[in-house]
Short mmCIF file of C-alpha atoms in Angstrom, two decimals:
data_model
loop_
_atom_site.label_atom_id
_atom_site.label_comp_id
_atom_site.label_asym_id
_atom_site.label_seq_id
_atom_site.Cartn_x
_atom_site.Cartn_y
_atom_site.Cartn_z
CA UNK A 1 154.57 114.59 65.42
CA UNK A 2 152.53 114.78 68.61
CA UNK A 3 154.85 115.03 71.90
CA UNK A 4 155.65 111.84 73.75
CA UNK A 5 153.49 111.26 76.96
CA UNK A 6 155.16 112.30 80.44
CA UNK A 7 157.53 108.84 81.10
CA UNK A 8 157.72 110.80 85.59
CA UNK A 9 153.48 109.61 84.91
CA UNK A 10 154.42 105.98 83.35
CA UNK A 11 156.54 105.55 86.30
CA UNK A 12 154.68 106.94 89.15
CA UNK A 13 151.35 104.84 88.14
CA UNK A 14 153.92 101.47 87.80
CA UNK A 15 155.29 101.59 90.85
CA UNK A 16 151.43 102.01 92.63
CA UNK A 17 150.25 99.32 90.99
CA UNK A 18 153.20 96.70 91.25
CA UNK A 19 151.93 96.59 95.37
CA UNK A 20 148.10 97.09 94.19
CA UNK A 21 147.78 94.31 91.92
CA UNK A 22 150.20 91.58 94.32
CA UNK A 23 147.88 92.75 97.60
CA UNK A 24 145.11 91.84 95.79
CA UNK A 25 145.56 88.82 93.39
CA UNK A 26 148.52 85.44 93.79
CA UNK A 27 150.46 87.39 90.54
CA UNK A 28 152.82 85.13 89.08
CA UNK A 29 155.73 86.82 86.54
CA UNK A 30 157.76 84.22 84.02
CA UNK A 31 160.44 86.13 82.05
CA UNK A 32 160.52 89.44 82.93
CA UNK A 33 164.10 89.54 82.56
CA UNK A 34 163.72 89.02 78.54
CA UNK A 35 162.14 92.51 78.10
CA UNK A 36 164.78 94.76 77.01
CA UNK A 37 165.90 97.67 79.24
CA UNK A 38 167.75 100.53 78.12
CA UNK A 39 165.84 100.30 74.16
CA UNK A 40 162.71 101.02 72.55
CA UNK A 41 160.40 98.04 73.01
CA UNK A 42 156.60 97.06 71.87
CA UNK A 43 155.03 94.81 74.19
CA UNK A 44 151.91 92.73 72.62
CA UNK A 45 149.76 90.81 74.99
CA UNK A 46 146.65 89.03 74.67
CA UNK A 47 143.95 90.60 75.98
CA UNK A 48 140.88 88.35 77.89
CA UNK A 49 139.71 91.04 80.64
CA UNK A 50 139.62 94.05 82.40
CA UNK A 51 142.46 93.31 84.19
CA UNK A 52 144.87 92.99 81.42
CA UNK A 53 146.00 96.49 80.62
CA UNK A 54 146.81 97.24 84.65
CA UNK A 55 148.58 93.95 85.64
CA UNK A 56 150.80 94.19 82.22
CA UNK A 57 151.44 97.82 82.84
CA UNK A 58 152.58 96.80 86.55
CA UNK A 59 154.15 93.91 86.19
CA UNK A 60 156.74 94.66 83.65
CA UNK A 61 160.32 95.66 84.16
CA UNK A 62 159.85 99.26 83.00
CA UNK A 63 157.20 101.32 83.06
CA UNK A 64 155.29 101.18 79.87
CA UNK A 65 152.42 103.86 77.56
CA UNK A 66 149.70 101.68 77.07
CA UNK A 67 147.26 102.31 74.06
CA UNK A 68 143.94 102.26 75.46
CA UNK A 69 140.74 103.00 73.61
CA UNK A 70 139.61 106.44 74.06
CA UNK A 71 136.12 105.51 75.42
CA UNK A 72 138.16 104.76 78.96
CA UNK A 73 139.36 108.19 79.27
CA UNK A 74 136.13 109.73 81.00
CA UNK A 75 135.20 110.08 84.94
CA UNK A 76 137.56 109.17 87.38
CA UNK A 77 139.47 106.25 85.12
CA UNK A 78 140.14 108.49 82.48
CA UNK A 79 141.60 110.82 85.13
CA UNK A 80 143.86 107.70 86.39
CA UNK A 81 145.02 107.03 82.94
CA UNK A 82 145.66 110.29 82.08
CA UNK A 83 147.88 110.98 85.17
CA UNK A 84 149.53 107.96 84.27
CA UNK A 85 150.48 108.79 80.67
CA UNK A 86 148.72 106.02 79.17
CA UNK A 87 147.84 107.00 75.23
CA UNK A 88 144.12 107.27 74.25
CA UNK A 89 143.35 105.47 70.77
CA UNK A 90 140.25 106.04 68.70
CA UNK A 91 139.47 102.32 67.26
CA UNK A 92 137.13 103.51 64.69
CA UNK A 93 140.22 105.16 62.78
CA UNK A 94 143.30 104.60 61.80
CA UNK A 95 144.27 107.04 64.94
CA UNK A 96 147.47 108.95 63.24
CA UNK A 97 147.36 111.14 66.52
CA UNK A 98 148.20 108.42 68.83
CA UNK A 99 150.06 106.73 66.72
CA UNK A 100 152.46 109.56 66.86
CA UNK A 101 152.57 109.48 70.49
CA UNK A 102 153.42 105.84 70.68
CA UNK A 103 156.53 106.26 68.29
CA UNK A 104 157.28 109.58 70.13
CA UNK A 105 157.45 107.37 73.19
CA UNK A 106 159.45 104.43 71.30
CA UNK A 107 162.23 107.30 69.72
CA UNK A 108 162.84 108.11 72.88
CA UNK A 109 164.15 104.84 74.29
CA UNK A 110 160.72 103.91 76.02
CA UNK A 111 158.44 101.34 75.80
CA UNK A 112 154.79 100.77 74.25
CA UNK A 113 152.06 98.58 75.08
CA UNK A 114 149.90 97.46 72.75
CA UNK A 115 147.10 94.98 72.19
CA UNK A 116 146.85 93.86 69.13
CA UNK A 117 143.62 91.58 68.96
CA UNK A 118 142.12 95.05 68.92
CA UNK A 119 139.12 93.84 71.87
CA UNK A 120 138.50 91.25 74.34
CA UNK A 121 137.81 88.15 74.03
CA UNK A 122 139.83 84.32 74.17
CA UNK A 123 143.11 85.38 73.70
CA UNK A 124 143.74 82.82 71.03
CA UNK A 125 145.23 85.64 68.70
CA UNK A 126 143.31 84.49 66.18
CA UNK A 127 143.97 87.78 64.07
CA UNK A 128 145.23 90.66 65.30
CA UNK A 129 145.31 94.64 63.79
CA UNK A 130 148.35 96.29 62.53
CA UNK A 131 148.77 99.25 64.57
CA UNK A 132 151.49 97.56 66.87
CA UNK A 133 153.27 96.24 63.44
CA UNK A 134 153.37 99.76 62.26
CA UNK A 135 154.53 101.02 65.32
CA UNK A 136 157.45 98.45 65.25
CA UNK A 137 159.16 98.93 61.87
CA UNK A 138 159.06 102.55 62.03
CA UNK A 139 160.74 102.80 65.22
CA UNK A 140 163.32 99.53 64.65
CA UNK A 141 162.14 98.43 67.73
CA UNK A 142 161.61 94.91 68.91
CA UNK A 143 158.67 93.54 70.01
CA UNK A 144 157.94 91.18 73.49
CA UNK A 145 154.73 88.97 73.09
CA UNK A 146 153.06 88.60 76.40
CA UNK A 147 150.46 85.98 77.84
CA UNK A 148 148.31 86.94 80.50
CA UNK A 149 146.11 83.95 82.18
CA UNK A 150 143.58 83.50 84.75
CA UNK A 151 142.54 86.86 83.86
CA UNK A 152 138.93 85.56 83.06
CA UNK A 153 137.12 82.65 83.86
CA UNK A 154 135.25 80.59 80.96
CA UNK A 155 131.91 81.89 81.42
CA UNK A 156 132.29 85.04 82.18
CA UNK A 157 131.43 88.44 80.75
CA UNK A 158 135.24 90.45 79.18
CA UNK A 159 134.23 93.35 81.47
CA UNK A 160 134.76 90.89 85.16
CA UNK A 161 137.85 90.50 87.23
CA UNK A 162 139.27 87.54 88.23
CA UNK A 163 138.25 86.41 91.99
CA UNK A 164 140.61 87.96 94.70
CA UNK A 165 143.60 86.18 95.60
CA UNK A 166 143.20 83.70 92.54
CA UNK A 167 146.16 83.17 90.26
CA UNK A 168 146.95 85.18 87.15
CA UNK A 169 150.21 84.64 85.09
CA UNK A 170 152.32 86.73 83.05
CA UNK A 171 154.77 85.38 80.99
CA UNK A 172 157.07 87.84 78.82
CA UNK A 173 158.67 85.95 75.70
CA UNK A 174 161.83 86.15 73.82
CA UNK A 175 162.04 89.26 72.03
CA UNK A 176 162.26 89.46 68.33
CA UNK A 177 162.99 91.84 65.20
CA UNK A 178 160.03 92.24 62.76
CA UNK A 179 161.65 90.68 59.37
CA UNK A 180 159.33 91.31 56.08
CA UNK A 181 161.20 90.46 52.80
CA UNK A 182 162.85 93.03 51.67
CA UNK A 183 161.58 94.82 48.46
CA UNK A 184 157.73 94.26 48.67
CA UNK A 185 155.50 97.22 48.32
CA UNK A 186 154.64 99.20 51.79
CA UNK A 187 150.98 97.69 52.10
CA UNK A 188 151.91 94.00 51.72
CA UNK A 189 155.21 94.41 53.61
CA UNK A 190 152.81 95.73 56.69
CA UNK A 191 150.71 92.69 55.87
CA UNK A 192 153.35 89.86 55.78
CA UNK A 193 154.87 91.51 59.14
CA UNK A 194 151.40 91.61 60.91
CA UNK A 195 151.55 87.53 60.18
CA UNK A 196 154.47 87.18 61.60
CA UNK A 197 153.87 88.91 64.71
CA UNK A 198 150.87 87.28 65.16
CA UNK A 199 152.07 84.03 64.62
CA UNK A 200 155.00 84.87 67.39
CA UNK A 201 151.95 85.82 70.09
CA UNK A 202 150.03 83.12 68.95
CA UNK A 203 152.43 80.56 69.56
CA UNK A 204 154.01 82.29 72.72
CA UNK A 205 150.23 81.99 74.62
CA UNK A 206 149.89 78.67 73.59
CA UNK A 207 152.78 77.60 74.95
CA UNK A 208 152.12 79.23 78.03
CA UNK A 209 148.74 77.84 78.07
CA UNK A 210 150.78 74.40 78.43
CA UNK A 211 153.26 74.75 80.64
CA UNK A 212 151.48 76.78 83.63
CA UNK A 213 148.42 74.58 83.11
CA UNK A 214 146.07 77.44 83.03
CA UNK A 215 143.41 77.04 79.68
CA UNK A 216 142.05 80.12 77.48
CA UNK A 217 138.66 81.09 78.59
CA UNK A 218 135.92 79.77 76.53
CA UNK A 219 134.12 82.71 74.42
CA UNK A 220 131.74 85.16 76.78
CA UNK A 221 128.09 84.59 75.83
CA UNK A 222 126.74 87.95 73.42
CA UNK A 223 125.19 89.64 76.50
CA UNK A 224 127.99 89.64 78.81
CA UNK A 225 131.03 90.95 76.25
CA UNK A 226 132.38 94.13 76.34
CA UNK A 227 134.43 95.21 73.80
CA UNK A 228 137.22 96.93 75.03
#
């Protein structure tokens, strides 16, 4: 199994960007005290722009290895991530290489990011990939659904950011335990535990969408997506 990405980088990188990201944007965190502490966790948050992957990753309670798609990792980003310890993920594959590193992370006690709708776009969860469901029952570990909103605006290409000093919202949910039936063979019991995790972020962001008033972006025209 590959070794588990530096947690002293994880830190360093979430402390920066706790006072980057509140300088620069009105950040608003809801239930940050539901994200388990001191055990392996999976957080799954939507994922509508750019912004996303930093504001979860600085936002949270713990510092946290994102899964980020491989194509990020070049120039002076990639160098960023990489000092950071965020995990790079090939999307075309079934990436067994950093899916190791994520469960190295998770049997240590740490916590993975991961975002499940696979690419940006309304954040409806409308389907969602099974790497983070994977990830889950072979560590035990629970799983947080998060909503991030006002990260886009309707209209706008997945690759923008948010005006400055414009609201964005995090809300962490209520932690929960992947549950499959038991006895059902290993590709349906990934399947049936997929659906349920979807259907917990699913519900979780439309709830949010409610109660902070903020709406899901409408889709990005064809020429202005980028699917990351």
């Amino acid at each position: 199994m590959p070794d588990a990405p530096s947690a002293r980088g994880a830190a360093a990188g979430w402390r920066f960007g706790r006072v980057l990201l509140h300088t620069l944007w009105r950040v608003q965190v809801v239930g940050a005290g539901r994200v388990p502490r001191d055990e392996p966790v999976v957080l799954v948050s939507t994922h509508l722009g750019f912004l996303d992957g930093p504001l979860v990753f600085s936002v949270g309670p713990r510092p946290a290895h994102f899964m980020v798609k491989r194509e990020m990792f070049t120039g002076l980003l990639g160098w960023l991530l990489q000092a950071v310890a965020q995990i790079p993920v090939d999307r075309t594959t079934g990436d067994r290489e950093a899916l190791g590193s994520a469960l190295a992370v998770l049997r240590r006690g740490g916590a993975v990011g991961v975002f499940p709708e696979g690419t940006r776009g309304r954040g409806d969860v409308a389907s969602v990939q099974q790497g983070a469901t994977w990830l889950a029952l072979q560590s035990g570990a629970r799983v947080v659904p998060v909503a991030c909103l006002g990260t886009r605006r309707s209209g706008r290409g997945t690759g923008t950011l948010p005006p400055l000093r414009s609201r964005v919202v995090v809300v962490f949910g209520e932690p929960f335990r992947l549950q499959p039936p038991a006895g059902m063979p290993g590709r349906e019991r990934l399947r049936v535990a997929t659906e349920q995790l979807r259907g917990h972020l699913a519900d979780h962001v439309a709830q949010v969408s409610v109660t902070t008033g903020i709406a899901l972006p409408d889709e990005a025209p064809l020429s202005m997506r980028d699917n990351g």
